[in-house]
Tab-separated table of C-alpha atoms in Angstrom:
chain	number	residue	atom	x	y	z
A	835	MET	CA	-94.587	-44.627	144.407
A	836	SER	CA	-90.729	-44.609	145.679
A	837	ARG	CA	-88.293	-42.611	144.022
A	838	THR	CA	-84.984	-44.137	142.868
A	839	LYS	CA	-82.046	-42.068	144.257
A	840	LEU	CA	-79.293	-41.207	141.923
A	841	THR	CA	-75.882	-42.224	142.168
A	842	ASP	CA	-72.909	-39.616	142.548
A	843	GLN	CA	-71.829	-40.875	139.444
A	844	GLU	CA	-75.281	-40.480	137.662
A	845	VAL	CA	-75.564	-37.057	138.833
A	846	ALA	CA	-71.741	-36.193	137.708
A	847	ALA	CA	-72.828	-37.441	134.329
A	848	ARG	CA	-76.337	-35.771	134.304
A	849	MET	CA	-74.358	-32.445	135.377
A	850	VAL	CA	-71.426	-32.685	132.351
A	851	GLU	CA	-74.246	-33.336	129.897
A	852	LEU	CA	-76.220	-30.168	131.479
A	853	ARG	CA	-72.745	-28.335	131.045
A	854	ASN	CA	-72.549	-29.527	127.519
A	855	LEU	CA	-76.115	-28.771	126.518
A	856	ARG	CA	-75.742	-25.298	127.676
A	857	THR	CA	-72.603	-24.896	125.753
A	858	LEU	CA	-74.042	-26.031	122.606
A	859	HIS	CA	-77.382	-23.978	123.181
A	860	ALA	CA	-74.836	-20.784	123.780
A	861	ARG	CA	-72.747	-21.464	120.681
A	862	ASP	CA	-76.294	-22.155	118.820
A	863	ARG	CA	-77.936	-19.119	119.411
A	864	LYS	CA	-74.374	-16.888	118.541
A	865	GLN	CA	-74.890	-19.137	115.191
A	866	ILE	CA	-78.295	-17.898	114.710
A	867	VAL	CA	-77.957	-13.973	115.166
A	868	GLU	CA	-74.862	-14.443	112.795
A	869	LEU	CA	-76.946	-15.866	110.185
A	870	LYS	CA	-80.003	-13.671	110.357
A	871	ALA	CA	-77.504	-11.198	109.864
A	872	GLU	CA	-76.063	-12.378	106.890
A	873	ASN	CA	-79.415	-13.410	105.399
A	874	ARG	CA	-80.743	-9.597	105.749
A	875	GLU	CA	-77.037	-8.578	104.307
A	876	LEU	CA	-77.681	-11.162	100.991
A	877	ARG	CA	-81.313	-9.737	100.903
A	878	GLN	CA	-80.191	-6.482	100.421
A	879	LEU	CA	-77.671	-7.630	97.663
A	880	LEU	CA	-80.317	-9.440	96.054
A	881	THR	CA	-82.201	-6.352	96.038
A	882	GLN	CA	-79.556	-4.062	94.750
A	883	ALA	CA	-78.436	-6.716	92.123
A	884	LEU	CA	-82.404	-7.192	91.142
A	885	GLU	CA	-82.480	-3.429	90.889
A	886	LYS	CA	-79.282	-2.917	88.555
A	887	ILE	CA	-80.637	-5.659	86.465
A	888	ASN	CA	-83.822	-3.913	85.780
A	889	THR	CA	-81.605	-0.964	84.868
A	890	GLN	CA	-79.359	-3.326	82.891
A	891	SER	CA	-82.157	-4.565	81.132
A	892	ILE	CA	-83.757	-0.984	80.285
A	893	GLN	CA	-80.395	0.052	79.103
A	894	ILE	CA	-80.131	-3.384	76.685
A	895	ALA	CA	-83.213	-2.472	75.178
A	896	GLU	CA	-82.415	1.134	74.444
A	897	LEU	CA	-78.969	0.082	73.193
A	898	GLN	CA	-80.871	-2.383	70.743
A	899	THR	CA	-82.960	-0.208	69.342
A	900	MET	CA	-80.158	2.233	68.580
A	901	VAL	CA	-78.366	-0.310	67.220
A	902	PHE	CA	-81.279	-2.201	65.081
A	903	GLY	CA	-83.823	-0.183	64.762
A	904	LYS	CA	-86.758	-0.258	66.424
A	905	LYS	CA	-87.629	-3.659	65.176
A	906	LYS	CA	-85.151	-5.978	66.708
A	907	ARG	CA	-83.011	-8.489	64.174
A	908	PRO	CA	-79.510	-9.838	64.170
A	909	PRO	CA	-76.801	-8.431	63.264
A	910	ALA	CA	-75.391	-10.087	59.791
A	911	GLY	CA	-73.102	-12.312	60.140
A	912	GLY	CA	-69.293	-11.182	58.835
A	913	THR	CA	-67.108	-13.411	56.504
A	914	PRO	CA	-64.438	-14.463	58.256
A	915	ALA	CA	-60.967	-13.093	57.956
A	916	ALA	CA	-59.335	-16.433	57.014
A	917	THR	CA	-61.745	-16.603	53.748
A	918	LEU	CA	-61.108	-13.228	52.682
A	919	SER	CA	-57.349	-13.714	52.751
A	920	LEU	CA	-57.907	-16.356	50.003
A	921	PHE	CA	-59.273	-14.110	47.703
A	922	ALA	CA	-57.189	-11.206	48.451
A	923	VAL	CA	-56.142	-9.440	45.194
A	924	PRO	CA	-52.575	-8.768	45.462
A	925	LYS	CA	-51.566	-4.766	45.286
A	926	HIS	CA	-50.727	-3.662	42.176
A	927	ILE	CA	-48.032	-1.321	42.219
A	928	ARG	CA	-48.948	2.221	40.118
A	929	SER	CA	-46.344	4.049	37.919
A	930	LYS	CA	-45.859	7.816	38.189
A	931	ASN	CA	-47.978	8.597	35.224
A	932	SER	CA	-51.013	7.034	36.705
A	933	TYR	CA	-51.185	9.751	39.267
A	934	ARG	CA	-51.362	11.934	36.387
A	935	ARG	CA	-54.541	13.102	34.357
A	936	PRO	CA	-54.234	11.838	31.038
A	937	LEU	CA	-53.658	14.227	28.056
A	938	PRO	CA	-57.332	14.704	26.617
A	939	PRO	CA	-57.774	13.961	22.552
A	940	ALA	CA	-57.519	16.790	20.077
A	941	SER	CA	-61.128	15.857	19.266
A	942	ALA	CA	-62.537	17.152	23.178
A	943	VAL	CA	-61.177	20.154	23.002
A	944	THR	CA	-64.175	22.356	23.470
A	945	LYS	CA	-62.261	25.907	23.565
A	946	GLU	CA	-58.712	26.754	23.047
A	947	VAL	CA	-57.166	29.825	24.017
A	948	ALA	CA	-53.525	31.753	23.291
A	949	LEU	CA	-51.353	33.249	25.707
A	950	PRO	CA	-48.394	34.949	24.262
A	951	LEU	CA	-45.573	36.694	25.843
A	952	PRO	CA	-46.101	40.382	27.137
A	953	ASP	CA	-44.636	42.816	25.247
A	954	THR	CA	-42.350	43.938	28.101
A	955	CYS	CA	-40.887	42.393	31.195
A	956	ALA	CA	-42.076	43.183	34.840
A	957	CYS	CA	-38.471	44.992	34.699
A	958	GLY	CA	-38.886	46.695	31.802
A	959	GLY	CA	-36.795	44.394	29.004
A	960	SER	CA	-38.002	42.170	26.041
A	961	PHE	CA	-38.184	38.976	25.478
A	962	ASN	CA	-35.964	36.571	22.990
A	963	GLN	CA	-38.660	36.136	20.543
A	964	ARG	CA	-36.788	33.657	18.726
A	965	ARG	CA	-36.014	31.536	21.714
A	966	ALA	CA	-39.423	31.586	22.767
A	967	THR	CA	-41.042	28.096	23.719
A	968	LEU	CA	-44.579	26.916	23.196
A	969	HIS	CA	-46.482	24.999	25.963
A	970	GLU	CA	-50.162	23.359	26.076
A	971	ARG	CA	-52.026	22.910	29.350
A	972	TYR	CA	-55.439	21.693	29.815
A	973	VAL	CA	-58.368	22.508	31.928
A	974	GLU	CA	-60.991	19.695	32.605
A	975	ASP	CA	-64.435	21.192	33.873
A	976	ILE	CA	-68.239	20.510	33.611
A	977	PRO	CA	-70.665	23.160	33.004
A	978	LEU	CA	-73.132	24.600	35.683
A	979	SER	CA	-76.399	26.372	34.597
A	980	GLU	CA	-75.436	29.450	36.480
A	981	LEU	CA	-72.228	29.471	35.494
A	982	THR	CA	-72.164	28.135	31.882
A	983	SER	CA	-73.793	29.505	28.760
A	984	ASP	CA	-73.383	26.645	26.302
A	985	TYR	CA	-74.007	23.374	28.023
A	986	GLN	CA	-72.312	20.502	26.680
A	987	ALA	CA	-71.201	17.339	29.218
A	988	LYS	CA	-67.658	18.035	29.346
A	989	LEU	CA	-65.486	21.414	29.096
A	990	VAL	CA	-61.816	21.135	27.782
A	991	THR	CA	-59.753	23.843	27.166
A	992	LYS	CA	-56.537	23.675	25.590
A	993	TYR	CA	-53.908	26.859	26.659
A	994	VAL	CA	-51.038	27.360	24.387
A	995	VAL	CA	-48.723	28.983	26.728
A	996	GLU	CA	-45.803	31.156	25.468
A	997	ARG	CA	-43.141	31.115	27.737
A	998	GLY	CA	-40.042	33.190	27.064
A	999	VAL	CA	-36.392	34.670	29.373
A	1000	CYS	CA	-36.122	38.434	29.629
A	1001	LEU	CA	-32.804	39.772	28.024
A	1002	THR	CA	-32.662	42.262	30.563
A	1003	CYS	CA	-33.037	40.309	34.039
A	1004	GLY	CA	-32.800	36.737	32.789
A	1005	LYS	CA	-35.720	35.793	34.523
A	1006	THR	CA	-38.484	33.250	32.870
A	1007	ALA	CA	-42.156	34.434	31.838
A	1008	ALA	CA	-44.706	32.448	30.777
A	1009	GLY	CA	-48.079	34.561	28.546
A	1010	GLY	CA	-51.269	35.737	30.454
A	1011	GLY	CA	-48.907	34.311	34.122
A	1012	LYS	CA	-49.949	31.020	33.665
A	1013	ASP	CA	-48.174	28.687	35.869
A	1014	LEU	CA	-46.453	25.945	34.174
A	1015	GLY	CA	-45.411	23.680	37.010
A	1016	GLY	CA	-47.867	20.888	38.044
A	1017	GLN	CA	-49.668	18.736	36.023
A	1018	ALA	CA	-50.515	19.677	32.265
A	1019	VAL	CA	-54.289	18.484	32.889
A	1020	THR	CA	-56.048	19.949	35.759
A	1021	LEU	CA	-59.639	20.204	36.572
A	1022	GLY	CA	-61.774	23.779	36.629
A	1023	PRO	CA	-63.523	25.893	39.158
A	1024	ASN	CA	-66.996	24.294	38.260
A	1025	VAL	CA	-65.932	20.815	39.110
A	1026	ARG	CA	-64.127	22.045	42.420
A	1027	LEU	CA	-67.927	23.725	43.640
A	1028	LEU	CA	-69.931	20.649	42.130
A	1029	VAL	CA	-67.347	18.563	44.714
A	1030	CYS	CA	-67.881	20.698	47.287
A	1031	HIS	CA	-71.550	20.667	47.393
A	1032	LEU	CA	-71.700	17.237	46.657
A	1033	ILE	CA	-69.256	16.369	49.686
A	1034	GLY	CA	-70.785	18.706	51.900
A	1035	VAL	CA	-74.561	19.394	51.545
A	1036	VAL	CA	-75.349	15.857	49.733
A	1037	GLY	CA	-73.194	14.287	51.962
A	1038	LEU	CA	-71.637	11.932	49.671
A	1039	SER	CA	-68.645	10.067	50.328
A	1040	TYR	CA	-65.451	9.742	47.968
A	1041	ALA	CA	-66.282	6.661	45.702
A	1042	GLN	CA	-70.168	8.018	45.490
A	1043	VAL	CA	-68.521	11.574	43.805
A	1044	THR	CA	-66.513	9.657	41.601
A	1045	ASN	CA	-68.841	7.495	40.524
A	1046	LEU	CA	-71.357	10.471	40.015
A	1047	LEU	CA	-68.801	12.473	37.933
A	1048	LEU	CA	-67.830	9.887	35.522
A	1049	SER	CA	-71.747	8.574	35.109
A	1050	LEU	CA	-72.901	12.174	34.072
A	1051	HIS	CA	-69.956	14.259	32.361
A	1052	GLY	CA	-67.258	11.258	31.507
A	1053	LEU	CA	-64.964	13.037	34.087
A	1054	ALA	CA	-62.730	10.837	35.968
A	1055	VAL	CA	-61.563	11.814	39.211
A	1056	SER	CA	-59.658	10.207	42.025
A	1057	GLY	CA	-60.359	10.096	45.582
A	1058	GLY	CA	-56.964	12.261	46.281
A	1059	GLU	CA	-58.119	14.549	43.301
A	1060	ILE	CA	-61.244	15.308	45.619
A	1061	ALA	CA	-59.086	15.414	48.741
A	1062	ALA	CA	-56.873	17.700	47.020
A	1063	MET	CA	-59.693	19.950	45.816
A	1064	LEU	CA	-61.221	20.163	49.265
A	1065	GLN	CA	-58.221	21.563	50.714
A	1066	SER	CA	-57.799	24.249	47.753
A	1067	GLN	CA	-61.058	25.476	48.605
A	1068	HIS	CA	-60.630	25.100	52.515
A	1069	GLN	CA	-58.030	27.928	52.216
A	1070	GLU	CA	-59.786	29.793	49.771
A	1071	TRP	CA	-62.586	30.379	51.762
A	1072	ILE	CA	-61.138	30.411	55.540
A	1073	PRO	CA	-61.827	34.442	55.810
A	1074	ALA	CA	-65.260	33.384	54.457
A	1075	TYR	CA	-65.739	30.852	57.351
A	1076	ASN	CA	-64.401	33.232	59.903
A	1077	HIS	CA	-66.764	35.733	59.003
A	1078	LEU	CA	-69.372	33.563	59.238
A	1079	LYS	CA	-68.692	32.472	63.076
A	1080	ALA	CA	-68.159	35.955	63.844
A	1081	ASP	CA	-71.788	36.599	62.625
A	1082	ILE	CA	-72.962	33.390	64.334
A	1083	ARG	CA	-71.597	34.660	67.676
A	1084	ALA	CA	-73.039	37.748	67.590
A	1085	ALA	CA	-76.745	36.681	67.544
A	1086	PRO	CA	-78.611	36.776	70.717
A	1087	VAL	CA	-79.330	32.912	70.886
A	1088	VAL	CA	-77.727	30.017	68.984
A	1089	HIS	CA	-78.173	26.431	69.492
A	1090	ALA	CA	-74.823	24.038	70.099
A	1091	ASP	CA	-74.494	20.421	70.043
A	1092	GLU	CA	-71.679	17.615	69.223
A	1093	THR	CA	-71.432	14.474	67.854
A	1094	PRO	CA	-68.955	11.807	67.220
A	1095	TRP	CA	-66.693	12.102	64.193
A	1096	PRO	CA	-63.864	9.919	63.766
A	1097	ILE	CA	-60.372	10.827	62.411
A	1098	GLN	CA	-58.255	7.934	61.462
A	1099	ALA	CA	-55.035	9.840	62.455
A	1100	ASN	CA	-56.449	10.543	65.881
A	1101	ASP	CA	-56.954	6.496	67.010
A	1102	GLN	CA	-60.482	7.146	65.393
A	1103	ARG	CA	-61.043	9.530	67.809
A	1104	GLY	CA	-62.706	12.954	67.160
A	1105	GLN	CA	-65.957	15.488	67.462
A	1106	ALA	CA	-68.281	17.152	65.487
A	1107	TRP	CA	-69.733	20.237	67.181
A	1108	VAL	CA	-72.030	22.683	65.279
A	1109	LEU	CA	-73.038	26.374	66.205
A	1110	ALA	CA	-76.396	27.534	64.228
A	1111	ASP	CA	-78.326	31.200	64.334
A	1112	ALA	CA	-81.650	30.611	66.049
A	1113	SER	CA	-82.488	33.178	64.123
A	1114	SER	CA	-81.268	32.586	60.519
A	1115	PRO	CA	-79.986	29.786	58.376
A	1116	LYS	CA	-76.511	29.967	59.426
A	1117	VAL	CA	-74.813	26.977	60.696
A	1118	CYS	CA	-70.962	26.673	61.383
A	1119	PHE	CA	-69.438	23.360	61.677
A	1120	ALA	CA	-65.875	22.468	63.735
A	1121	LEU	CA	-64.334	18.923	63.345
A	1122	GLU	CA	-61.803	18.408	66.403
A	1123	GLN	CA	-59.827	16.276	67.903
A	1124	SER	CA	-61.899	15.567	71.155
A	1125	ARG	CA	-65.222	16.375	73.124
A	1126	GLY	CA	-63.084	18.636	76.022
A	1127	ALA	CA	-64.508	21.736	77.529
A	1128	ILE	CA	-61.658	23.510	75.706
A	1129	GLN	CA	-63.179	22.738	72.307
A	1130	ALA	CA	-66.434	24.000	73.428
A	1131	GLN	CA	-64.417	27.274	74.393
A	1132	LYS	CA	-63.312	27.294	70.676
A	1133	LEU	CA	-66.755	27.176	69.957
A	1134	PHE	CA	-67.951	30.145	71.275
A	1135	GLY	CA	-64.926	32.491	70.888
A	1136	GLN	CA	-64.221	32.777	74.479
A	1137	ASP	CA	-60.856	33.372	73.579
A	1138	THR	CA	-61.209	35.940	71.228
A	1139	ASP	CA	-62.051	39.707	70.730
A	1140	HIS	CA	-65.813	39.136	70.214
A	1141	PRO	CA	-67.012	35.893	72.405
A	1142	PHE	CA	-70.515	34.713	72.540
A	1143	MET	CA	-72.386	36.572	74.658
A	1144	GLY	CA	-76.074	35.641	74.167
A	1145	ILE	CA	-78.257	32.623	74.969
A	1146	ARG	CA	-76.946	29.158	74.160
A	1147	VAL	CA	-79.848	26.125	73.896
A	1148	THR	CA	-77.686	23.131	74.680
A	1149	ASP	CA	-78.219	19.737	76.298
A	1150	ASP	CA	-76.991	19.240	80.284
A	1151	TYR	CA	-73.240	18.524	79.300
A	1152	ALA	CA	-70.987	19.531	81.698
A	1153	ALA	CA	-69.223	21.629	78.588
A	1154	TYR	CA	-72.241	23.618	78.035
A	1155	ARG	CA	-73.308	24.421	81.948
A	1156	SER	CA	-70.038	25.313	82.585
A	1157	GLU	CA	-69.967	28.765	84.317
A	1158	SER	CA	-66.923	29.846	82.836
A	1159	LEU	CA	-68.607	29.501	78.763
A	1160	PRO	CA	-69.659	33.316	78.228
A	1161	GLY	CA	-73.312	33.699	78.040
A	1162	ALA	CA	-76.817	32.034	79.694
A	1163	GLN	CA	-78.087	28.755	79.188
A	1164	GLN	CA	-81.259	27.622	77.996
A	1165	LEU	CA	-81.470	23.745	79.035
A	1166	CYS	CA	-82.880	21.560	75.924
A	1167	TRP	CA	-86.552	20.578	76.648
A	1168	ALA	CA	-86.693	17.748	74.138
A	1169	HIS	CA	-83.372	15.818	75.879
A	1170	LEU	CA	-85.797	15.941	79.122
A	1171	TYR	CA	-88.811	14.803	77.549
A	1172	ARG	CA	-87.058	12.007	75.305
A	1173	VAL	CA	-85.280	10.854	79.006
A	1174	ILE	CA	-88.962	10.036	80.572
A	1175	ARG	CA	-90.672	9.478	77.608
A	1176	ASP	CA	-88.564	6.155	76.452
A	1177	LEU	CA	-89.005	5.307	80.089
A	1178	ARG	CA	-92.287	4.968	80.420
A	1179	TYR	CA	-92.258	2.787	76.716
A	1180	ASN	CA	-89.445	0.580	77.586
A	1181	ALA	CA	-90.470	-3.346	77.131
A	1182	ASN	CA	-87.841	-3.983	80.301
A	1183	LEU	CA	-89.553	-1.486	82.765
A	1184	PRO	CA	-90.309	-3.694	85.831
A	1185	ARG	CA	-94.327	-4.129	86.015
A	1186	GLU	CA	-94.790	-3.025	89.442
A	1187	GLN	CA	-92.950	0.352	88.893
A	1188	LEU	CA	-95.152	1.258	85.467
A	1189	PRO	CA	-97.685	2.824	87.212
A	1190	TYR	CA	-95.855	5.992	88.923
A	1191	VAL	CA	-93.697	6.056	85.900
A	1192	SER	CA	-96.845	6.608	83.439
A	1193	GLU	CA	-98.031	9.037	86.038
A	1194	TRP	CA	-94.454	10.970	86.562
A	1195	TYR	CA	-94.329	10.920	82.343
A	1196	THR	CA	-97.746	12.213	81.985
A	1197	SER	CA	-97.158	15.566	84.610
A	1198	PHE	CA	-93.919	15.883	83.257
A	1199	ALA	CA	-95.387	16.295	79.514
A	1200	GLY	CA	-98.346	18.720	80.898
A	1201	ILE	CA	-95.277	20.811	82.005
A	1202	TYR	CA	-93.583	20.476	78.549
A	1203	GLU	CA	-96.975	21.203	76.544
A	1204	ASP	CA	-97.332	24.366	78.453
A	1205	LEU	CA	-94.190	25.276	78.145
A	1206	ARG	CA	-94.268	25.132	74.553
A	1207	THR	CA	-98.109	26.765	74.219
A	1208	TYR	CA	-96.774	29.699	76.359
A	1209	LEU	CA	-93.724	30.400	73.794
A	1210	LYS	CA	-96.099	30.682	70.815
A	1211	ALA	CA	-98.194	33.348	72.155
A	1212	PRO	CA	-96.974	37.205	71.690
A	1213	TYR	CA	-94.471	38.319	74.612
A	1214	ASP	CA	-95.363	39.788	77.930
A	1215	GLU	CA	-93.232	40.592	80.491
A	1216	VAL	CA	-95.701	40.125	83.278
A	1217	VAL	CA	-97.329	37.443	81.920
A	1218	ARG	CA	-94.564	35.311	81.097
A	1219	THR	CA	-92.958	35.719	84.955
A	1220	THR	CA	-95.979	34.632	86.503
A	1221	GLN	CA	-95.785	31.582	84.248
A	1222	THR	CA	-92.172	30.765	84.445
A	1223	ARG	CA	-93.129	30.878	88.484
A	1224	ALA	CA	-95.931	28.602	88.366
A	1225	LEU	CA	-94.042	26.290	85.895
A	1226	TRP	CA	-91.348	26.027	88.339
A	1227	GLU	CA	-93.254	25.237	91.210
A	1228	ARG	CA	-94.678	22.502	89.237
A	1229	THR	CA	-91.246	21.432	88.100
A	1230	GLN	CA	-90.045	21.452	91.563
A	1231	GLY	CA	-93.328	19.327	92.730
A	1232	LEU	CA	-92.789	16.744	90.368
A	1233	ALA	CA	-88.635	16.265	91.365
A	1234	GLY	CA	-89.181	15.979	94.985
A	1235	GLN	CA	-91.970	13.653	94.590
A	1236	PRO	CA	-91.843	10.892	97.117
A	1237	VAL	CA	-90.695	7.533	95.728
A	1238	PRO	CA	-93.310	4.493	96.447
A	1239	ASN	CA	-92.724	1.380	97.630
A	1240	SER	CA	-92.030	-0.594	94.423
A	1241	GLY	CA	-89.094	1.675	93.687
A	1242	GLU	CA	-88.018	3.834	90.655
A	1243	PRO	CA	-85.581	3.154	87.890
A	1244	ASP	CA	-82.489	4.805	88.558
A	1245	LYS	CA	-82.887	7.159	85.363
A	1246	LEU	CA	-85.908	8.664	86.786
A	1247	THR	CA	-83.858	9.093	89.868
A	1248	LYS	CA	-80.865	11.024	87.553
A	1249	LEU	CA	-83.633	13.011	85.947
A	1250	LYS	CA	-85.047	14.448	89.379
A	1251	ALA	CA	-81.425	15.689	90.672
A	1252	GLN	CA	-80.888	16.941	86.715
A	1253	LEU	CA	-84.153	18.973	87.329
A	1254	GLN	CA	-83.371	20.081	90.754
A	1255	ARG	CA	-79.560	21.260	89.622
A	1256	ALA	CA	-80.566	22.840	86.753
A	1257	GLY	CA	-82.622	25.370	88.519
A	1258	LYS	CA	-84.929	27.902	87.214
A	1259	ASN	CA	-82.508	29.844	85.417
A	1260	ARG	CA	-81.537	27.067	83.214
A	1261	LEU	CA	-84.849	25.994	82.596
A	1262	PHE	CA	-86.974	28.627	82.126
A	1263	VAL	CA	-84.883	31.327	80.647
A	1264	CYS	CA	-86.940	30.855	77.865
A	1265	LEU	CA	-89.785	32.591	79.179
A	1266	ALA	CA	-88.002	35.285	80.430
A	1267	LYS	CA	-86.151	36.274	77.130
A	1268	ASP	CA	-88.554	34.496	74.202
A	1269	THR	CA	-86.353	32.026	72.898
A	1270	PRO	CA	-86.397	28.108	71.927
A	1271	CYS	CA	-86.977	25.664	74.534
A	1272	ASP	CA	-85.448	22.952	72.632
A	1273	ASN	CA	-82.417	22.125	70.855
A	1274	ASN	CA	-83.824	20.303	67.845
A	1275	ARG	CA	-82.032	23.292	65.454
A	1276	ALA	CA	-78.643	21.800	66.209
A	1277	GLU	CA	-79.643	18.325	65.923
A	1278	ARG	CA	-81.215	18.788	62.803
A	1279	ASP	CA	-77.792	20.325	61.339
A	1280	LEU	CA	-75.810	17.705	62.829
A	1281	ARG	CA	-78.299	15.146	61.472
A	1282	GLN	CA	-76.500	15.387	57.624
A	1283	LEU	CA	-73.187	14.499	59.384
A	1284	VAL	CA	-74.657	11.455	61.115
A	1285	LEU	CA	-75.093	10.490	57.515
A	1286	LYS	CA	-72.189	11.083	55.950
A	1287	ARG	CA	-70.423	9.625	58.506
A	1288	LYS	CA	-72.234	5.804	57.882
A	1289	ARG	CA	-71.119	6.649	54.373
A	1290	SER	CA	-67.711	8.096	54.458
A	1291	LEU	CA	-66.777	6.835	58.246
A	1292	GLY	CA	-65.082	9.927	59.158
A	1293	SER	CA	-61.731	11.888	58.066
A	1294	LYS	CA	-58.430	10.102	57.279
A	1295	SER	CA	-56.402	13.663	58.801
A	1296	GLU	CA	-57.093	16.256	61.288
A	1297	ARG	CA	-56.225	18.058	58.049
A	1298	GLY	CA	-58.802	17.002	55.931
A	1299	ALA	CA	-61.424	17.202	58.654
A	1300	GLN	CA	-60.772	21.006	59.139
A	1301	ALA	CA	-61.263	21.519	55.238
A	1302	LEU	CA	-64.400	19.671	55.551
A	1303	ALA	CA	-65.481	22.034	58.223
A	1304	THR	CA	-65.113	24.740	56.357
A	1305	VAL	CA	-66.645	23.504	53.333
A	1306	LEU	CA	-69.931	21.859	55.152
A	1307	SER	CA	-70.595	25.259	56.640
A	1308	LEU	CA	-70.326	27.503	53.716
A	1309	CYS	CA	-72.008	25.152	51.333
A	1310	THR	CA	-74.872	24.607	53.971
A	1311	THR	CA	-75.170	28.248	54.843
A	1312	THR	CA	-75.308	29.207	51.006
A	1313	TRP	CA	-77.440	26.545	49.911
A	1314	ARG	CA	-79.970	27.781	52.899
A	1315	THR	CA	-79.753	31.272	52.299
A	1316	ALA	CA	-79.991	31.524	48.552
A	1317	PRO	CA	-80.823	28.153	46.628
A	1318	GLN	CA	-81.234	30.465	43.709
A	1319	GLY	CA	-78.034	31.361	42.347
A	1320	TYR	CA	-76.244	29.189	44.575
A	1321	PHE	CA	-72.993	28.132	43.041
A	1322	LYS	CA	-72.546	31.920	41.537
A	1323	THR	CA	-72.432	32.678	45.408
A	1324	LEU	CA	-70.296	30.216	46.029
A	1325	ALA	CA	-68.117	31.037	43.493
A	1326	GLU	CA	-67.934	34.857	45.042
A	1327	LEU	CA	-66.921	34.098	48.027
A	1328	GLY	CA	-63.161	33.455	47.151
């Protein structure tokens, strides 16, 4: 078989083709390496994105439960603002007399009291009886079973006050020391006590209190009058409020927690704090401007002569675990348990992560159950020391448990880190000091404020928030401590 010899021209052409192929091959290999690297990077990004989606779907499910309850339902549609403006009622211009309580008719007066001028002035001089004048003042009140002997729907007391001028010093005086300034018709002390109870303990809004007084006693009370009554009681009860705070701070164990409380004058920002004595019904509320650490320091009296020095049972909020706070901290186990429980039963939890989360939840629930069982038993220092060591070893093993190939939710990773950060001294101080291991008491105390927030939407001003905190603290503590003779005890606080 004969072979055809290539010409020089064909050899040159084939050499050019070979060089081109080698160049293209090198370029293609480089592109393949780059594409593989890019593919690995995109796969990593996709995995991270899927993890974020799983985390966000879990959070969305939790938010839906918080907003709409366990039964998912769409929010009710609102009426467009444009439609509302078509039916807007023009603002009514009020006269000056509309801000004053009307004079009650003579038939409504249930009692009349004469207040004549004293025989002599404070300076020792006498009054000109011929030039003395008579002034009528009315006090509208309601009966309270503990403070009123004869029950009537509404009590109206008419005071006929004599007013005169001293012939010696020229000063004006009124019978019985009655102040003739202000309105001619005022509300009595029983109304103020009942309003404080309805606003504080029952948690009604101003409108609900107004409707209740009108329907039960035929007594018309405006929102401004309710605010004024709360301010009056606040000023009168400040010493009792400060004494209550001092008593709670002197307790060996307290519960503390906080929840948002909108204040209109503070751009709807505000925080309701609670401090409760673990060994008594005493509870103190503080409605402050923020959730900052300085408010926690004020709550525990850090800058006072007698700060709290016992054990505070709280959640893991940074302000509570600060080393600058006096006393020791017991971390709330109920908060920790709810995190893993809600994660275990979250409908959006990835199926491949469910077995690991379920196993972790069962182990943690077992530790929590054993802890509560130990606390129910009589205190024995040696036994409690052994129990603390055993529980801490189980907790460490659970927090350091390896992650399976399917991964774990972000919330579980954070919970593990939280347990490691808390350590034995913050997780099990309850066993050493025989104190509660959860903060359920503070959460129950805040519940009445949460319900009231839904009815009244917070406070209009910081001044009103402070008054509410004083009234709420004293009324709630008195109601729990002395339900029999409640209003009588309130009347004696001032």
